[in-house]
Amino acid sequence: MVPKVFEDYFKTIYGQEWGGLLESMRHSEQQIAYEPFSGSPIHEFLENHQKYKRERYNSEERHDAGYLKNYILDPASLAPVHALNISAGHKVCDLCAAPGGKSLAILAELKGEGQLISNDSSKDRFFRLRKVLAQYVPQDYQKLFRLTMKDGQKFGFLFKEEFDRVLVDTPCSSERHLLDQRQNLESWTPKKSKMLSQKQYTLLCAALLICKSKGKIVYSTCSINPQENDFVIEKFLNKKSNFIEVDTFDFSYLNAVKTKYGYMIRPDISGFGPIYFSRLTKK
């Protein structure tokens, strides 16, 4: 049983769809073996995710050069990186990068040219990020990235208008994982989501400062709560409309649900996720 306050809150949002969404989040997360430096584009892993199911692969398998081959993740995690529309030569920032799967995907999309700054403010998460990149990134890609452990909310003071692409995969309520954490689930309140949304908004503001003119920002969470998704984007647009606009794009081929400002990949519809993402262009 989920707490009544949790049940009532999301039932109000999702109505008759809530039962199916809740049930799908209680099942084990669908994961695939993503091989970032295989030469295959991200959209192939997204479109054909059944082909890359985890059980078909050895997660400890290594290339001849010694680095690990298969990174295990939910295929929905790749969608925000795909939405960034990265080209070789771009300078990219992954503002909240741990555990590192999206940074690996960004590096692969750079095709050996460009630069990635992967940042995480948490010491424990930063060391996890560093370990992942050390294990998976081939030698000839090592020169393309550097790691930082800074407060992402203050990044605007460090790298003003330096990046062509910025990924803001923010800390969020992550309700799917919350369902497995009884104590945290029992203490959940709508107020906690609202408090998180304030930090998420601040991270978006930092992303705006570090993004170049005409550059793109992708905001993403693994929350199903509009308070942490479309509402954050709406607040951002209301306050920063002179500098930013929503960038329209089509992700319907993934059975992603269109929201007011982006897309939601839902496990009850697509079989994987949840992931919310919205793409913005700096004017």
Coordinates of C-alpha atoms in Angstrom, one line a residue:
M1 CA 0.0 0.0 0.0
V2 CA 1.2 3.5 -0.8
P3 CA 0.5 6.3 1.7
K4 CA -2.9 8.0 1.2
V5 CA -1.4 11.5 0.7
F6 CA 0.8 10.1 -2.1
E7 CA -2.1 8.1 -3.7
D8 CA -4.5 11.0 -3.6
Y9 CA -2.0 13.6 -4.9
F10 CA -1.1 11.6 -8.1
K11 CA -4.7 10.3 -8.6
T12 CA -5.8 13.9 -8.9
I13 CA -3.1 14.5 -11.6
Y14 CA -3.5 11.3 -13.6
G15 CA -7.1 10.3 -12.9
Q16 CA -8.1 6.9 -14.3
E17 CA -4.5 6.5 -15.7
W18 CA -3.0 6.5 -12.2
G19 CA -3.6 2.8 -11.4
G20 CA -1.8 1.6 -14.5
L21 CA 1.1 4.1 -14.0
L22 CA 1.5 3.1 -10.4
E23 CA 1.5 -0.6 -11.2
S24 CA 4.1 -0.2 -14.0
M25 CA 6.4 1.7 -11.6
R26 CA 6.2 -1.2 -9.1
H27 CA 7.6 -3.6 -11.7
S28 CA 11.4 -3.9 -12.2
E29 CA 12.8 -1.2 -14.3
Q30 CA 13.5 -2.2 -17.9
Q31 CA 17.2 -1.9 -18.6
I32 CA 19.4 -2.4 -21.7
A33 CA 23.1 -2.9 -22.3
Y34 CA 24.1 0.4 -23.9
E35 CA 27.4 0.3 -25.7
P36 CA 28.3 4.0 -26.0
F37 CA 31.3 3.7 -28.3
S38 CA 30.0 1.1 -30.7
G39 CA 29.4 3.7 -33.4
S40 CA 25.6 3.2 -33.3
P41 CA 23.6 6.4 -32.9
I42 CA 21.5 6.9 -29.8
H43 CA 18.2 6.7 -31.6
E44 CA 19.0 3.1 -32.6
F45 CA 19.2 2.1 -29.0
L46 CA 16.0 3.9 -28.3
E47 CA 14.0 2.6 -31.3
N48 CA 15.3 -1.0 -30.9
H49 CA 15.7 -1.2 -27.1
Q50 CA 14.2 -4.7 -27.0
K51 CA 17.2 -5.9 -29.0
Y52 CA 19.6 -4.7 -26.3
K53 CA 17.9 -6.2 -23.2
R54 CA 20.2 -6.6 -20.2
E55 CA 20.0 -10.3 -19.8
R56 CA 21.5 -10.9 -23.2
Y57 CA 24.8 -9.2 -22.2
N58 CA 27.7 -9.6 -19.8
S59 CA 28.0 -6.3 -17.9
E60 CA 31.7 -7.1 -17.3
E61 CA 32.5 -7.6 -20.9
R62 CA 35.5 -5.6 -22.1
H63 CA 36.9 -4.3 -25.4
D64 CA 40.3 -5.5 -26.4
A65 CA 41.7 -2.2 -25.2
G66 CA 40.5 -3.0 -21.7
Y67 CA 37.6 -0.6 -21.1
L68 CA 34.1 -1.9 -20.2
K69 CA 31.7 -2.4 -23.1
N70 CA 28.1 -2.4 -21.8
Y71 CA 26.7 0.2 -19.6
I72 CA 23.4 -0.9 -18.0
L73 CA 20.6 1.7 -18.0
D74 CA 16.9 2.4 -18.7
P75 CA 16.7 3.3 -22.4
A76 CA 14.6 6.3 -21.5
S77 CA 17.7 7.8 -20.0
L78 CA 19.1 8.3 -23.5
A79 CA 16.2 10.4 -24.7
P80 CA 17.4 13.7 -23.1
V81 CA 20.8 13.3 -24.7
H82 CA 19.2 12.5 -28.1
A83 CA 17.1 15.7 -27.7
L84 CA 20.3 17.8 -27.2
N85 CA 21.1 17.2 -30.9
I86 CA 24.8 17.2 -30.4
S87 CA 27.3 17.5 -33.3
A88 CA 31.0 16.8 -33.4
G89 CA 32.9 19.9 -32.1
H90 CA 30.3 21.1 -29.7
K91 CA 31.2 22.1 -26.2
V92 CA 28.7 20.4 -23.8
C93 CA 28.0 20.6 -20.1
D94 CA 26.3 17.8 -18.1
L95 CA 25.4 19.9 -15.1
C96 CA 24.2 17.1 -12.8
A97 CA 26.1 14.2 -14.3
A98 CA 26.3 11.3 -11.8
P99 CA 26.1 8.4 -12.2
G100 CA 27.5 9.0 -15.7
G101 CA 25.4 7.2 -18.3
K102 CA 24.3 10.4 -20.0
S103 CA 27.9 11.7 -20.0
L104 CA 29.0 8.5 -21.8
A105 CA 26.3 9.1 -24.4
I106 CA 27.3 12.7 -24.8
L107 CA 30.9 11.7 -25.4
A108 CA 29.9 9.2 -27.9
E109 CA 27.8 11.8 -29.8
L110 CA 30.8 14.1 -30.0
K111 CA 32.5 11.6 -32.4
G112 CA 36.0 12.4 -31.1
E113 CA 35.7 16.2 -31.5
G114 CA 34.6 18.8 -28.9
Q115 CA 34.5 19.0 -25.1
L116 CA 32.4 17.8 -22.2
I117 CA 32.4 19.2 -18.7
S118 CA 30.7 16.6 -16.4
N119 CA 29.8 18.1 -13.0
D120 CA 28.2 16.8 -9.8
S121 CA 28.1 18.7 -6.5
S122 CA 27.8 15.6 -4.3
K123 CA 31.1 14.1 -3.3
D124 CA 29.9 10.5 -3.2
R125 CA 28.2 10.9 -6.6
F126 CA 31.2 12.7 -8.1
F127 CA 33.5 9.7 -7.2
R128 CA 30.9 7.4 -8.8
L129 CA 30.9 9.5 -11.9
R130 CA 34.7 9.5 -12.1
K131 CA 34.8 5.7 -11.7
V132 CA 32.2 5.2 -14.5
L133 CA 34.1 7.5 -17.0
A134 CA 37.4 5.9 -16.1
Q135 CA 36.0 2.4 -16.7
Y136 CA 34.1 3.0 -19.9
V137 CA 35.7 5.8 -21.9
P138 CA 38.3 4.7 -24.5
Q139 CA 41.8 6.3 -24.4
D140 CA 41.2 8.5 -27.5
Y141 CA 38.1 10.0 -25.9
Q142 CA 39.8 10.7 -22.5
K143 CA 41.0 14.1 -23.7
L144 CA 37.5 15.3 -24.5
F145 CA 36.2 15.6 -21.0
R146 CA 37.0 17.0 -17.6
L147 CA 35.2 16.5 -14.3
T148 CA 34.2 19.2 -11.8
M149 CA 32.6 19.0 -8.3
K150 CA 30.9 22.4 -8.1
D151 CA 27.5 23.7 -7.0
G152 CA 25.6 23.6 -10.3
Q153 CA 23.5 26.5 -9.1
K154 CA 26.6 28.7 -9.2
F155 CA 27.9 27.4 -12.5
G156 CA 26.9 30.6 -14.2
F157 CA 29.7 32.5 -12.5
L158 CA 32.3 30.0 -13.7
F159 CA 31.5 29.4 -17.4
K160 CA 29.5 32.3 -18.8
E161 CA 28.2 31.6 -22.3
E162 CA 30.7 28.9 -23.0
F163 CA 28.6 25.9 -24.0
D164 CA 26.7 25.0 -27.2
R165 CA 24.6 22.4 -25.3
V166 CA 23.7 22.1 -21.7
L167 CA 22.0 19.1 -20.1
V168 CA 20.2 19.8 -16.8
D169 CA 19.2 16.3 -15.5
T170 CA 18.2 17.6 -12.1
P171 CA 17.9 15.9 -8.8
C172 CA 14.2 15.0 -8.4
S173 CA 11.6 13.0 -6.4
S174 CA 12.2 9.9 -8.6
E175 CA 8.9 8.4 -7.5
R176 CA 9.7 5.0 -9.1
H177 CA 12.6 4.5 -6.8
L178 CA 10.7 6.1 -3.9
L179 CA 8.3 3.2 -4.1
D180 CA 11.1 0.9 -3.0
Q181 CA 12.2 3.1 -0.1
R182 CA 9.4 2.7 2.5
Q183 CA 10.7 5.2 5.0
N184 CA 11.2 7.9 2.4
L185 CA 7.8 7.2 0.8
E186 CA 6.1 7.5 4.2
S187 CA 7.6 10.9 4.7
W188 CA 6.8 12.2 1.2
T189 CA 4.6 15.3 0.9
P190 CA 3.7 17.6 -2.0
K191 CA 5.7 20.3 -0.2
K192 CA 8.9 18.3 -0.7
S193 CA 8.4 18.4 -4.5
K194 CA 7.7 22.1 -4.4
M195 CA 11.0 22.7 -2.5
L196 CA 12.9 20.6 -5.0
S197 CA 11.3 22.5 -7.9
Q198 CA 12.9 25.7 -6.5
K199 CA 16.4 24.1 -6.8
Q200 CA 15.5 22.8 -10.2
Y201 CA 14.6 26.3 -11.4
T202 CA 17.8 27.7 -10.1
L203 CA 19.8 25.0 -12.0
L204 CA 17.9 26.0 -15.1
C205 CA 18.9 29.7 -14.5
A206 CA 22.6 28.6 -14.3
A207 CA 22.2 26.7 -17.5
L208 CA 20.9 29.8 -19.2
L209 CA 24.0 31.7 -18.1
I210 CA 26.5 29.2 -19.4
C211 CA 24.7 28.5 -22.7
K212 CA 25.8 30.3 -25.8
S213 CA 23.4 32.4 -27.9
K214 CA 21.4 30.0 -30.1
G215 CA 22.6 27.1 -28.0
K216 CA 20.2 24.5 -26.6
I217 CA 19.3 23.4 -23.1
V218 CA 17.6 20.1 -22.3
Y219 CA 15.9 19.9 -18.9
S220 CA 15.1 16.4 -17.6
T221 CA 13.9 14.5 -14.5
C222 CA 12.8 11.0 -13.7
S223 CA 9.8 12.4 -11.8
I224 CA 6.2 12.0 -12.8
N225 CA 5.2 15.2 -10.9
P226 CA 4.3 18.2 -13.1
Q227 CA 5.5 20.4 -10.2
E228 CA 9.0 19.3 -11.1
N229 CA 8.5 19.2 -14.8
D230 CA 6.3 21.5 -16.9
F231 CA 5.7 23.8 -13.9
V232 CA 9.5 24.4 -13.7
I233 CA 9.7 25.2 -17.4
E234 CA 6.6 27.5 -17.2
K235 CA 8.1 29.5 -14.3
F236 CA 11.4 29.7 -16.3
L237 CA 9.6 30.9 -19.4
N238 CA 7.6 33.5 -17.4
K239 CA 10.7 35.0 -15.9
K240 CA 13.2 34.6 -18.7
S241 CA 11.1 34.9 -21.9
N242 CA 13.4 37.6 -23.3
F243 CA 16.2 35.1 -23.3
I244 CA 14.7 31.6 -23.9
E245 CA 12.0 29.8 -25.9
V246 CA 10.7 26.2 -26.0
D247 CA 12.2 24.3 -29.0
T248 CA 9.6 22.1 -30.6
F249 CA 10.7 18.6 -31.7
D250 CA 9.0 15.3 -32.3
F251 CA 9.5 12.3 -30.0
S252 CA 6.2 10.6 -30.7
Y253 CA 8.0 7.6 -32.3
L254 CA 8.9 6.5 -28.7
N255 CA 5.3 6.6 -27.6
A256 CA 6.3 9.5 -25.5
V257 CA 3.4 11.6 -24.1
K258 CA 3.4 15.2 -25.3
T259 CA 3.1 17.6 -22.4
K260 CA 2.7 21.4 -22.5
Y261 CA 6.5 22.0 -22.8
G262 CA 8.1 18.7 -23.5
Y263 CA 7.6 14.9 -23.4
M264 CA 7.1 12.2 -20.8
I265 CA 8.2 8.7 -21.4
R266 CA 6.0 6.6 -19.2
P267 CA 6.4 2.9 -18.2
D268 CA 2.7 2.2 -18.5
I269 CA 2.7 3.3 -22.2
S270 CA 6.3 2.8 -23.5
G271 CA 7.5 0.0 -21.1
F272 CA 10.4 2.1 -19.8
G273 CA 11.0 5.3 -18.0
P274 CA 9.6 7.5 -16.5
I275 CA 11.6 10.4 -18.0
Y276 CA 10.4 13.9 -18.6
F277 CA 12.4 16.2 -20.9
S278 CA 12.0 19.6 -22.5
R279 CA 14.3 21.4 -25.0
L280 CA 14.9 25.1 -24.9
T281 CA 16.8 27.4 -27.2
K282 CA 18.7 30.5 -26.0
K283 CA 17.7 33.6 -28.0

